[in-house]
Amino acid sequence: MLGLMQEWPLVCHKIIDHAARQHGNREIVSRTVEGPIARTNYRNIRQRSLQVAQRLERDGFKRADRIATLAWNGARHLEAWYGIMGMGGIYHTLNPRLFPEQIVWIMNHAEDQALFVDLTFMPLVEKIAGMVKSLRKIIVLTDAAHMPATALPNVVAYEDWIAEADGDFAWVDVAEAEACGMCYTSGTTGDPKGVLYSHRSNVIHAMMAAMPDAMGISSRDVILPVVPMFHANAWGLGQSGPMIGAKLVMPGGKMDGASIYELLDTEKVTFSAAVPTVWLMLLQYLEQNDLKLPHLNKVVIGGSACPRAITEKFERVYGVEVIHAWGMTEMSPLGSLATMKPEYAGLTGDALLDIKQTQGFAPFGVEMKVTDDENRDLPWDGKKFGRLKVRGPAVAKGYYGGAGKEQFDAEGWFDTGDVAHINENGYMQITDRAKDVIKSGGEWISTIDLENMAVGHPDVAEAAVIGVAHPKWDERPLLVVVAKPGREPTRESILDYMKPRCAKWWLPDDVAFVKEIPHTATGKIQKMALREQFKDYELPAA
Ligand code: AMP
């Protein structure tokens, strides 16, 4: 017998309809590329999204067309998202930090038909547009007064373009399983792979993200999504923000300490989300200028492992709660968050920080397990680490075009490529990427654990650990360090600092000092490049 409840498709335009109806006056504040701070609200965002949808349709774009965006976080970008989805199209976020050739490859693979672009990226678009065969229209997210001169055909100013539509448009009646968004993973090996979100997965993910034990956000929050919309959907905040009716503060292209602080302060931001690098810049700026954070309650930190020192400083010096989170583009992206279960009530000091260092537990909607090399489940004992696998309604079941089939199994589990353990309370801790883990004498050494340890040293700004060939142990860890400005830590002082903090056989065999550690377009350490750089490195004899 079927239930007698309504079929109410989980489609994304319902999110912006709800925001406009229930929270219509709530502000969306953007630092524009043109310079000034712009203010709008959910009612206007919805109206202008309708104009975008209507205009796209009038220009001949159709359901399931991939429409790319190359833009910072801002109100116009959000309007473009909802407009594209509302006409049945698929927004395809491009990461401007990728090499131009990669962006061209991705756009051709996705067969993008149109592109919404911020002024910042017009020089890039000038170079690449001719190489994207499918591209028919370029909409520059600005007004006529700020339009740059361009020789490219079919380029329009966004404000002029939408002004030609009145917004009298009915959202296209899509099914919830239809695709609405797309994002390519910045794979360190092989070609990038396309993740294709559905209306349903985006709506479910937004609800999941907002739950109290996940991000725990509400209409009373003022949210600053520093994490870009082109990096895994701004961790869902472009959907969960309007869904709960929070005020949004969009930082545009400026993510340095001073710019972020200015927005936190003037807009009285209560909640923010970003990768560790952004927070490091902010904390440095606060220290240098003797500033406090009276409005900010909570920050979510993820994308790569959050150094303990960041959590400690936020919580103890600035009174800001830190939630360490883990996720992937393939997971929409949230997978787990380290909020505190009652089992940990009353924890203080280092014991509390230990739990906050984990990547936390999976909310409803994410199933998780760790397996050994024979695909046997490992116990949740907080020790045995293996391959981390996940499944759920907002987890990919394949890549666009059928790439990467080996990552999905018959029972629906997706192999994340991360190595982790899970403790008795469900708290997962990433110990490595499967391809980065160091195998020394048949045992695994976690490079992330060692890196976290090393950055606790007062003179270390950044650290990366890689495996270097060793005649007896196969591989041994080499610690690569960037010193803090003006500091000159020695090999001995760093190893002495780490000695009491790790197993004896985990201690790196040597320390190499470098000016800079290479990063990927999403801010992760490029271990492959480092391994290449140090492939002939000779470790000192034991
Ligand atoms: P992306 O799809 O670019 O978001 O990258 C996903 C990958 O980033 C994951 O598979 C992890 O390897 C890494 N990652 C994300 N969050 C964390 C975290 N909190 N700690 C450690 N690694 C993380």
Coordinates of C-alpha atoms and ligand atoms in Angstrom, one line a residue:
M1 CA 0.0 0.0 0.0
L2 CA 1.3 3.4 -0.9
G3 CA 1.3 6.3 1.5
L4 CA -1.3 9.0 1.0
M5 CA 1.1 11.9 1.1
Q6 CA 1.7 14.4 -1.6
E7 CA 4.4 14.1 -4.2
W8 CA 6.2 17.4 -3.8
P9 CA 9.3 17.2 -6.0
L10 CA 12.5 18.2 -4.3
V11 CA 13.5 20.8 -6.9
C12 CA 15.9 23.8 -6.4
H13 CA 13.6 26.6 -7.5
K14 CA 11.4 25.8 -4.5
I15 CA 14.3 26.9 -2.3
I16 CA 14.4 30.4 -3.8
D17 CA 10.5 30.6 -3.9
H18 CA 10.5 29.8 -0.2
A19 CA 13.3 32.3 0.6
A20 CA 11.4 35.0 -1.2
R21 CA 8.1 34.3 0.5
Q22 CA 9.3 33.7 4.0
H23 CA 12.5 35.7 4.2
G24 CA 12.0 38.2 1.3
N25 CA 13.6 41.2 3.0
R26 CA 16.7 39.3 4.2
E27 CA 19.8 40.9 2.9
I28 CA 22.3 39.5 0.5
V29 CA 25.4 41.7 0.7
S30 CA 28.1 41.4 -2.0
R31 CA 31.6 42.8 -2.4
T32 CA 31.4 43.5 -6.1
V33 CA 34.2 43.1 -8.5
E34 CA 33.6 46.7 -9.6
G35 CA 34.4 47.8 -6.0
P36 CA 31.4 48.9 -4.0
I37 CA 29.4 46.8 -1.6
A38 CA 26.0 45.9 -3.1
R39 CA 22.8 45.0 -1.2
T40 CA 19.8 43.1 -2.4
N41 CA 17.4 40.6 -0.8
Y42 CA 15.9 37.2 -1.5
R43 CA 12.8 38.7 -3.1
N44 CA 14.9 40.5 -5.6
I45 CA 17.2 37.5 -6.2
R46 CA 14.2 35.4 -7.0
Q47 CA 12.8 38.1 -9.4
R48 CA 16.1 38.4 -11.2
S49 CA 16.6 34.6 -11.4
L50 CA 13.2 34.5 -13.2
Q51 CA 14.5 37.1 -15.6
V52 CA 17.7 35.0 -16.1
A53 CA 15.6 31.9 -16.8
Q54 CA 13.3 33.8 -19.2
R55 CA 16.2 35.4 -21.0
L56 CA 18.1 32.1 -21.4
E57 CA 15.1 30.5 -22.8
R58 CA 14.5 33.4 -25.2
D59 CA 18.1 33.0 -26.4
G60 CA 17.4 29.4 -27.3
F61 CA 19.0 27.6 -24.4
K62 CA 17.1 24.4 -23.4
R63 CA 16.6 22.0 -20.6
A64 CA 19.7 20.1 -19.7
D65 CA 22.0 22.6 -21.4
R66 CA 25.2 23.1 -19.4
I67 CA 25.6 26.8 -18.6
A68 CA 29.0 27.6 -17.1
T69 CA 29.9 30.2 -14.5
L70 CA 33.3 31.6 -13.9
A71 CA 32.7 33.9 -11.0
W72 CA 33.3 34.8 -7.3
N73 CA 30.7 34.5 -4.6
G74 CA 28.2 37.3 -5.2
A75 CA 24.5 38.0 -5.6
R76 CA 24.6 37.9 -9.4
H77 CA 26.3 34.5 -9.4
L78 CA 23.5 33.3 -7.1
E79 CA 20.8 34.7 -9.5
A80 CA 22.6 33.0 -12.4
W81 CA 22.5 29.6 -10.5
Y82 CA 18.8 29.8 -9.7
G83 CA 17.9 31.2 -13.2
I84 CA 19.8 28.4 -14.9
M85 CA 18.3 25.7 -12.7
G86 CA 14.8 27.3 -13.0
M87 CA 14.8 27.0 -16.8
G88 CA 15.8 23.3 -16.5
G89 CA 19.5 24.0 -17.3
I90 CA 22.6 22.8 -15.4
Y91 CA 24.9 25.3 -13.8
H92 CA 28.5 24.3 -14.3
T93 CA 30.9 26.1 -11.9
L94 CA 34.4 26.5 -13.3
N95 CA 37.4 26.9 -11.0
P96 CA 39.4 30.0 -12.2
R97 CA 42.5 28.7 -10.4
L98 CA 42.9 25.9 -12.8
F99 CA 45.3 26.2 -15.7
P100 CA 43.5 27.7 -18.8
E101 CA 44.1 24.4 -20.7
Q102 CA 42.3 22.5 -18.0
I103 CA 39.4 24.9 -18.1
V104 CA 39.2 24.5 -21.9
W105 CA 39.3 20.7 -21.5
I106 CA 36.5 20.8 -18.9
M107 CA 34.3 23.1 -20.9
N108 CA 34.6 21.0 -24.0
H109 CA 34.0 17.8 -22.1
A110 CA 30.8 19.3 -20.5
E111 CA 29.9 21.0 -23.8
D112 CA 29.0 24.3 -22.1
Q113 CA 26.6 26.4 -24.2
A114 CA 26.9 29.7 -22.4
L115 CA 29.1 31.3 -19.8
F116 CA 28.4 33.8 -17.0
V117 CA 31.7 35.5 -16.1
D118 CA 32.9 38.0 -13.6
L119 CA 34.9 41.0 -15.0
T120 CA 38.0 39.6 -13.2
F121 CA 38.2 36.7 -15.6
M122 CA 37.5 38.4 -18.9
P123 CA 41.2 38.4 -19.9
L124 CA 41.2 34.6 -19.4
V125 CA 38.0 34.2 -21.4
E126 CA 39.4 36.3 -24.2
K127 CA 42.1 33.7 -24.5
I128 CA 40.1 30.5 -24.2
A129 CA 36.6 31.2 -25.6
G130 CA 37.6 30.4 -29.2
M131 CA 38.8 27.0 -28.1
V132 CA 35.4 25.9 -26.6
K133 CA 33.4 24.7 -29.6
S134 CA 30.0 24.6 -28.0
L135 CA 30.1 28.1 -26.5
R136 CA 27.4 30.4 -28.0
K137 CA 27.0 33.2 -25.5
I138 CA 29.1 35.1 -22.9
I139 CA 27.2 37.1 -20.2
V140 CA 29.5 39.4 -18.3
L141 CA 28.3 39.8 -14.7
T142 CA 28.3 43.6 -14.7
D143 CA 26.4 46.6 -16.2
A144 CA 27.0 48.5 -19.5
A145 CA 29.1 51.2 -17.8
H146 CA 31.7 48.6 -16.7
M147 CA 31.8 46.5 -19.8
P148 CA 35.3 45.9 -21.1
A149 CA 36.1 46.3 -24.8
T150 CA 36.2 42.9 -26.4
A151 CA 36.6 41.4 -29.8
L152 CA 34.7 38.2 -28.8
P153 CA 31.3 37.7 -30.5
N154 CA 28.1 37.3 -28.6
V155 CA 29.1 39.0 -25.4
V156 CA 26.5 40.9 -23.4
A157 CA 26.4 42.9 -20.1
Y158 CA 24.3 41.0 -17.6
E159 CA 22.3 44.0 -16.4
D160 CA 21.3 45.0 -20.0
W161 CA 20.6 41.4 -20.9
I162 CA 18.2 40.7 -18.0
A163 CA 16.6 44.1 -18.3
E164 CA 15.1 42.9 -21.5
A165 CA 13.0 40.3 -19.6
D166 CA 10.2 41.1 -17.1
G167 CA 10.5 37.9 -15.1
D168 CA 7.0 36.8 -16.0
F169 CA 8.1 33.2 -16.3
A170 CA 7.0 29.9 -14.8
W171 CA 9.9 27.7 -13.6
V172 CA 10.3 24.8 -15.9
D173 CA 8.6 21.7 -14.5
V174 CA 11.6 19.4 -14.0
A175 CA 11.6 16.1 -12.3
E176 CA 13.6 16.0 -9.0
A177 CA 16.0 13.4 -10.5
E178 CA 17.0 15.7 -13.4
A179 CA 20.5 17.2 -13.3
C180 CA 20.8 20.9 -12.2
G181 CA 24.5 21.4 -11.3
M182 CA 27.9 20.3 -12.3
C183 CA 31.4 20.5 -10.9
Y184 CA 34.6 18.8 -12.0
T185 CA 37.0 17.4 -9.5
S186 CA 40.5 18.8 -9.7
G187 CA 42.1 15.3 -9.9
T188 CA 45.8 15.3 -9.3
T189 CA 46.1 12.4 -11.6
G190 CA 44.3 11.8 -14.9
D191 CA 41.7 14.0 -16.4
P192 CA 39.2 15.9 -14.3
K193 CA 35.9 14.1 -13.6
G194 CA 32.5 15.6 -13.8
V195 CA 30.1 15.3 -10.9
L196 CA 26.5 15.9 -11.9
Y197 CA 24.2 17.0 -9.1
S198 CA 20.4 16.5 -9.3
H199 CA 17.7 18.8 -7.9
R200 CA 16.9 16.2 -5.4
S201 CA 20.5 15.7 -4.2
N202 CA 21.0 19.5 -3.8
V203 CA 17.8 19.9 -1.8
I204 CA 18.5 17.0 0.5
H205 CA 22.1 18.1 0.9
A206 CA 20.9 21.6 1.8
M207 CA 18.6 20.2 4.5
M208 CA 21.4 18.0 5.8
A209 CA 23.9 20.8 5.9
A210 CA 21.7 23.1 8.0
M211 CA 20.9 20.5 10.7
P212 CA 21.9 21.5 14.2
D213 CA 24.6 18.8 14.4
A214 CA 25.9 19.7 11.0
M215 CA 26.4 23.4 10.3
G216 CA 23.6 24.3 12.6
I217 CA 22.5 27.5 10.8
S218 CA 19.2 29.4 11.0
S219 CA 17.4 32.6 9.8
R220 CA 19.1 34.4 12.7
D221 CA 22.5 33.8 11.2
V222 CA 24.6 36.1 9.1
I223 CA 26.6 33.8 6.9
L224 CA 29.8 34.6 5.1
P225 CA 30.6 31.8 2.7
V226 CA 34.3 32.4 2.0
V227 CA 34.5 29.0 0.4
P228 CA 33.9 29.7 -3.3
M229 CA 30.7 28.7 -5.1
F230 CA 33.1 27.1 -7.7
H231 CA 34.6 24.9 -4.9
A232 CA 32.0 22.2 -4.3
N233 CA 29.0 24.5 -4.3
A234 CA 30.3 26.7 -1.5
W235 CA 29.7 23.6 0.7
G236 CA 26.0 23.9 -0.1
L237 CA 25.6 27.4 1.4
G238 CA 24.1 28.7 -1.9
Q239 CA 21.2 26.4 -1.2
S240 CA 21.0 26.0 2.5
G241 CA 21.4 29.8 3.1
P242 CA 18.2 30.7 1.2
M243 CA 16.5 27.5 2.4
I244 CA 16.7 28.7 6.1
G245 CA 16.5 32.4 5.2
A246 CA 19.9 33.5 6.6
K247 CA 21.4 36.8 5.6
L248 CA 24.3 36.1 3.2
V249 CA 27.5 38.1 2.9
M250 CA 29.4 37.4 -0.3
P251 CA 33.1 38.2 -0.3
G252 CA 33.7 38.5 -4.1
G253 CA 37.3 38.0 -5.0
K254 CA 38.9 39.4 -1.8
M255 CA 39.8 36.7 0.7
D256 CA 42.8 38.3 2.4
G257 CA 42.7 38.8 6.2
A258 CA 41.9 42.6 6.0
S259 CA 39.0 42.1 3.6
I260 CA 37.5 39.2 5.4
Y261 CA 37.8 40.9 8.7
E262 CA 36.1 44.0 7.4
L263 CA 33.0 42.0 6.3
L264 CA 32.9 40.0 9.6
D265 CA 32.9 43.3 11.5
T266 CA 30.7 45.6 9.5
E267 CA 28.1 43.0 8.6
K268 CA 28.2 41.4 12.1
V269 CA 28.7 37.9 10.6
T270 CA 27.8 35.1 13.0
F271 CA 28.8 32.1 10.8
S272 CA 31.5 31.5 8.2
A273 CA 33.1 28.6 6.3
A274 CA 36.5 28.4 4.6
V275 CA 39.6 26.3 4.0
P276 CA 42.4 26.5 6.6
T277 CA 44.6 28.9 4.5
V278 CA 41.9 31.6 4.6
W279 CA 41.7 31.3 8.4
L280 CA 45.5 31.4 8.8
M281 CA 45.5 34.7 6.9
L282 CA 42.7 36.1 9.1
L283 CA 44.2 35.0 12.4
Q284 CA 47.6 36.6 11.4
Y285 CA 45.8 39.8 10.5
L286 CA 43.9 39.8 13.8
E287 CA 47.1 39.3 15.8
Q288 CA 49.0 42.0 13.9
N289 CA 46.3 44.5 14.5
D290 CA 45.1 43.5 17.9
L291 CA 41.5 42.8 16.8
K292 CA 38.7 40.7 18.2
L293 CA 35.7 38.9 16.8
P294 CA 32.8 39.9 18.9
H295 CA 30.0 38.8 16.5
L296 CA 31.3 35.6 15.1
N297 CA 30.0 32.5 16.8
K298 CA 31.1 29.6 14.6
V299 CA 33.3 28.7 11.7
V300 CA 33.4 25.5 9.6
I301 CA 36.8 24.5 8.5
G302 CA 37.5 21.9 5.9
G303 CA 38.8 21.1 2.4
S304 CA 42.0 19.9 3.9
A305 CA 42.9 18.9 7.5
C306 CA 42.5 21.8 9.9
P307 CA 45.7 22.4 11.9
R308 CA 45.2 22.1 15.7
A309 CA 46.7 25.5 16.2
I310 CA 43.8 27.2 14.2
T311 CA 41.1 25.5 16.3
E312 CA 43.0 26.3 19.5
K313 CA 43.3 30.0 18.6
F314 CA 39.8 30.5 17.4
E315 CA 38.3 28.8 20.5
R316 CA 40.6 30.0 23.2
V317 CA 41.6 33.4 22.1
Y318 CA 38.6 34.6 20.1
G319 CA 35.7 32.5 21.6
V320 CA 34.7 31.2 18.2
E321 CA 33.4 27.6 17.9
V322 CA 35.3 25.6 15.3
I323 CA 33.6 22.8 13.4
H324 CA 36.1 20.7 11.5
A325 CA 34.4 19.2 8.4
W326 CA 35.3 16.7 5.7
G327 CA 33.7 16.3 2.3
M328 CA 34.2 15.9 -1.4
T329 CA 32.9 17.4 -4.6
E330 CA 31.4 13.9 -5.2
M331 CA 29.4 14.3 -1.9
S332 CA 27.8 17.7 -2.7
P333 CA 30.2 18.1 -0.6
L334 CA 29.5 17.5 3.1
G335 CA 30.4 14.1 4.5
S336 CA 31.1 14.6 8.2
L337 CA 31.3 17.4 10.8
A338 CA 33.0 17.4 14.2
T339 CA 30.1 18.7 16.4
M340 CA 30.0 17.3 19.9
K341 CA 27.8 14.4 20.8
P342 CA 26.7 14.1 24.5
E343 CA 29.3 11.4 24.9
Y344 CA 31.9 14.2 24.9
A345 CA 30.0 16.6 27.1
G346 CA 32.3 18.1 29.7
L347 CA 35.5 17.5 27.7
T348 CA 37.9 20.3 28.0
G349 CA 41.5 21.2 27.1
D350 CA 43.5 18.9 25.0
A351 CA 41.0 16.1 25.2
L352 CA 38.4 18.3 23.6
L353 CA 40.8 19.5 20.9
D354 CA 41.6 15.8 20.2
I355 CA 38.0 15.2 19.2
K356 CA 37.8 18.5 17.4
Q357 CA 40.8 17.4 15.3
T358 CA 38.8 14.5 13.9
Q359 CA 36.7 15.1 10.8
G360 CA 33.6 14.3 12.9
F361 CA 30.6 12.1 12.3
A362 CA 28.3 11.6 9.3
P363 CA 24.9 13.3 9.5
F364 CA 21.7 11.5 8.4
G365 CA 22.1 11.0 4.7
V366 CA 25.7 9.8 4.7
E367 CA 26.6 6.2 5.4
M368 CA 30.3 5.5 6.0
K369 CA 32.6 2.6 6.5
V370 CA 36.3 1.8 6.4
T371 CA 37.6 -1.4 4.7
D372 CA 40.9 -3.2 4.4
D373 CA 42.6 -4.1 1.1
E374 CA 40.3 -7.2 0.8
N375 CA 37.2 -5.0 1.1
R376 CA 36.5 -6.3 4.7
D377 CA 34.8 -3.9 7.1
L378 CA 37.2 -2.6 9.7
P379 CA 36.0 -2.2 13.3
W380 CA 35.1 1.3 14.6
D381 CA 37.9 1.4 17.2
G382 CA 39.6 4.7 16.3
K383 CA 42.8 2.8 15.4
K384 CA 42.5 0.5 12.4
F385 CA 42.6 2.6 9.3
G386 CA 41.6 1.7 5.8
R387 CA 39.8 2.9 2.7
L388 CA 36.9 5.2 3.5
K389 CA 33.7 4.5 1.6
V390 CA 30.4 6.3 1.6
R391 CA 26.9 6.3 0.1
G392 CA 23.8 8.4 0.4
P393 CA 21.3 10.5 -1.5
A394 CA 23.8 13.4 -2.1
V395 CA 26.7 11.1 -3.1
A396 CA 27.7 10.6 -6.8
K397 CA 26.8 7.2 -8.3
G398 CA 29.1 7.8 -11.3
Y399 CA 31.0 10.5 -13.1
Y400 CA 29.7 12.4 -16.2
G401 CA 30.6 10.4 -19.3
G402 CA 31.3 7.2 -17.4
A403 CA 34.9 7.9 -16.1
G404 CA 36.2 6.5 -12.9
K405 CA 33.9 3.4 -12.8
E406 CA 36.3 1.6 -10.5
Q407 CA 35.4 3.9 -7.6
F408 CA 31.8 2.7 -7.4
D409 CA 30.9 -0.8 -6.3
A410 CA 27.7 -2.9 -6.8
E411 CA 26.3 -2.1 -3.4
G412 CA 26.5 1.6 -4.1
W413 CA 29.6 2.4 -2.1
F414 CA 31.8 5.1 -3.4
D415 CA 35.5 4.7 -2.6
T416 CA 36.6 8.2 -1.6
G417 CA 40.3 7.6 -2.1
D418 CA 40.8 8.8 1.5
V419 CA 42.3 6.6 4.3
A420 CA 40.7 6.9 7.7
H421 CA 39.7 5.3 11.0
I422 CA 36.4 5.7 12.8
N423 CA 36.0 5.6 16.6
E424 CA 33.4 3.9 18.7
N425 CA 31.3 7.0 18.7
G426 CA 31.3 7.3 14.9
Y427 CA 34.0 10.1 14.7
M428 CA 36.0 9.6 11.6
Q429 CA 39.6 10.8 11.2
I430 CA 41.4 11.1 7.9
T431 CA 44.9 9.8 8.1
D432 CA 45.8 10.2 4.4
R433 CA 44.9 10.1 0.7
A434 CA 45.3 6.5 -0.3
K435 CA 48.0 7.5 -2.8
D436 CA 50.0 9.6 -0.3
V437 CA 50.1 7.2 2.7
I438 CA 53.7 6.1 3.5
K439 CA 54.3 2.4 3.6
S440 CA 57.3 1.8 5.8
G441 CA 58.3 -1.8 6.4
G442 CA 54.8 -2.9 5.5
E443 CA 53.2 -0.6 8.1
W444 CA 51.3 2.6 7.2
I445 CA 52.4 6.0 8.4
S446 CA 49.9 8.9 8.2
T447 CA 51.4 11.9 6.6
I448 CA 48.5 14.2 7.7
D449 CA 49.2 13.3 11.4
L450 CA 52.8 14.2 11.0
E451 CA 52.0 17.5 9.2
N452 CA 49.6 18.5 11.9
M453 CA 52.2 17.8 14.5
A454 CA 54.9 19.8 12.6
V455 CA 52.8 22.9 12.2
G456 CA 52.4 23.0 16.0
H457 CA 56.1 24.0 16.2
P458 CA 56.1 27.8 16.8
D459 CA 58.4 28.5 13.8
V460 CA 56.7 26.4 11.2
A461 CA 54.2 28.0 8.8
E462 CA 53.4 25.0 6.6
A463 CA 54.5 21.4 6.5
A464 CA 54.1 18.5 4.1
V465 CA 55.3 14.9 4.5
I466 CA 56.1 12.6 1.6
G467 CA 57.6 9.1 1.3
V468 CA 61.1 8.9 0.0
A469 CA 62.6 5.6 -1.2
H470 CA 64.6 3.7 1.4
P471 CA 66.7 0.6 0.8
K472 CA 65.5 -1.2 4.0
W473 CA 62.0 0.1 4.7
D474 CA 60.8 0.7 1.1
E475 CA 59.8 4.3 2.1
R476 CA 60.5 6.7 4.9
P477 CA 58.9 10.0 5.7
L478 CA 60.6 13.3 4.7
L479 CA 59.2 16.4 6.3
V480 CA 59.2 19.5 4.0
V481 CA 58.8 22.7 5.9
V482 CA 58.1 26.4 5.1
A483 CA 59.3 28.5 8.0
K484 CA 57.3 31.5 9.4
P485 CA 58.5 34.8 8.1
G486 CA 61.7 35.9 9.9
R487 CA 62.1 32.5 11.7
E488 CA 64.9 30.0 11.1
P489 CA 63.9 26.7 12.8
T490 CA 66.5 23.9 12.7
R491 CA 66.0 20.3 11.7
E492 CA 66.8 19.3 15.3
S493 CA 64.4 21.6 17.0
I494 CA 61.5 20.4 14.8
L495 CA 62.3 16.7 15.2
D496 CA 62.7 17.2 19.0
Y497 CA 59.3 18.9 19.1
M498 CA 57.7 16.0 17.3
K499 CA 59.5 13.1 19.1
P500 CA 57.3 13.0 22.2
R501 CA 54.2 13.4 20.0
C502 CA 54.5 10.4 17.7
A503 CA 55.5 6.8 17.6
K504 CA 59.3 6.4 17.2
W505 CA 59.2 4.8 13.9
W506 CA 56.9 7.5 12.5
L507 CA 59.5 10.3 13.1
P508 CA 60.6 11.8 9.8
D509 CA 64.1 10.7 8.8
D510 CA 64.9 14.3 7.7
V511 CA 63.6 17.8 7.3
A512 CA 63.9 19.8 4.1
F513 CA 63.3 23.6 4.1
V514 CA 61.6 25.2 1.1
K515 CA 60.3 28.7 0.4
E516 CA 57.0 27.4 -0.9
I517 CA 54.9 24.2 -1.0
P518 CA 53.0 23.7 -4.2
H519 CA 49.2 23.8 -4.0
T520 CA 46.3 22.6 -6.2
A521 CA 43.6 24.9 -7.5
T522 CA 41.5 24.0 -4.4
G523 CA 44.3 24.7 -2.0
K524 CA 45.5 21.2 -1.3
I525 CA 49.2 20.3 -1.1
Q526 CA 50.4 18.9 -4.4
K527 CA 52.1 15.8 -3.0
M528 CA 52.8 14.5 -6.5
A529 CA 54.8 17.6 -7.4
L530 CA 56.7 17.4 -4.1
R531 CA 57.5 13.7 -4.7
E532 CA 58.9 14.6 -8.1
Q533 CA 60.9 17.5 -6.6
F534 CA 62.5 15.2 -4.0
K535 CA 62.6 12.0 -5.9
D536 CA 66.4 11.7 -5.8
Y537 CA 66.6 13.0 -2.2
E538 CA 69.1 11.1 -0.1
L539 CA 68.0 10.5 3.5
P540 CA 70.7 10.6 6.1
A541 CA 72.0 7.2 7.2
A542 CA 70.3 6.0 10.4
Ligands
AMP1 P1 37.4 18.4 -3.1 O1 36.5 17.5 -3.9 O2 38.2 19.3 -3.9 O3 36.6 19.1 -2.0 O4 38.4 17.4 -2.3 C1 38.0 16.4 -1.5 C2 39.2 15.8 -0.7 O5 39.8 16.8 0.1 C3 38.9 14.7 0.2 O6 38.8 13.5 -0.4 C4 40.0 14.8 1.2 O7 41.2 14.1 0.7 C5 40.3 16.3 1.3 N1 39.6 16.8 2.5 C6 38.5 17.5 2.5 N2 38.2 17.9 3.8 C7 39.2 17.5 4.6 C8 39.5 17.5 6.0 N3 38.8 18.2 6.8 N4 40.6 16.9 6.4 C9 41.5 16.2 5.5 N5 41.2 16.1 4.2 C10 40.1 16.8 3.7

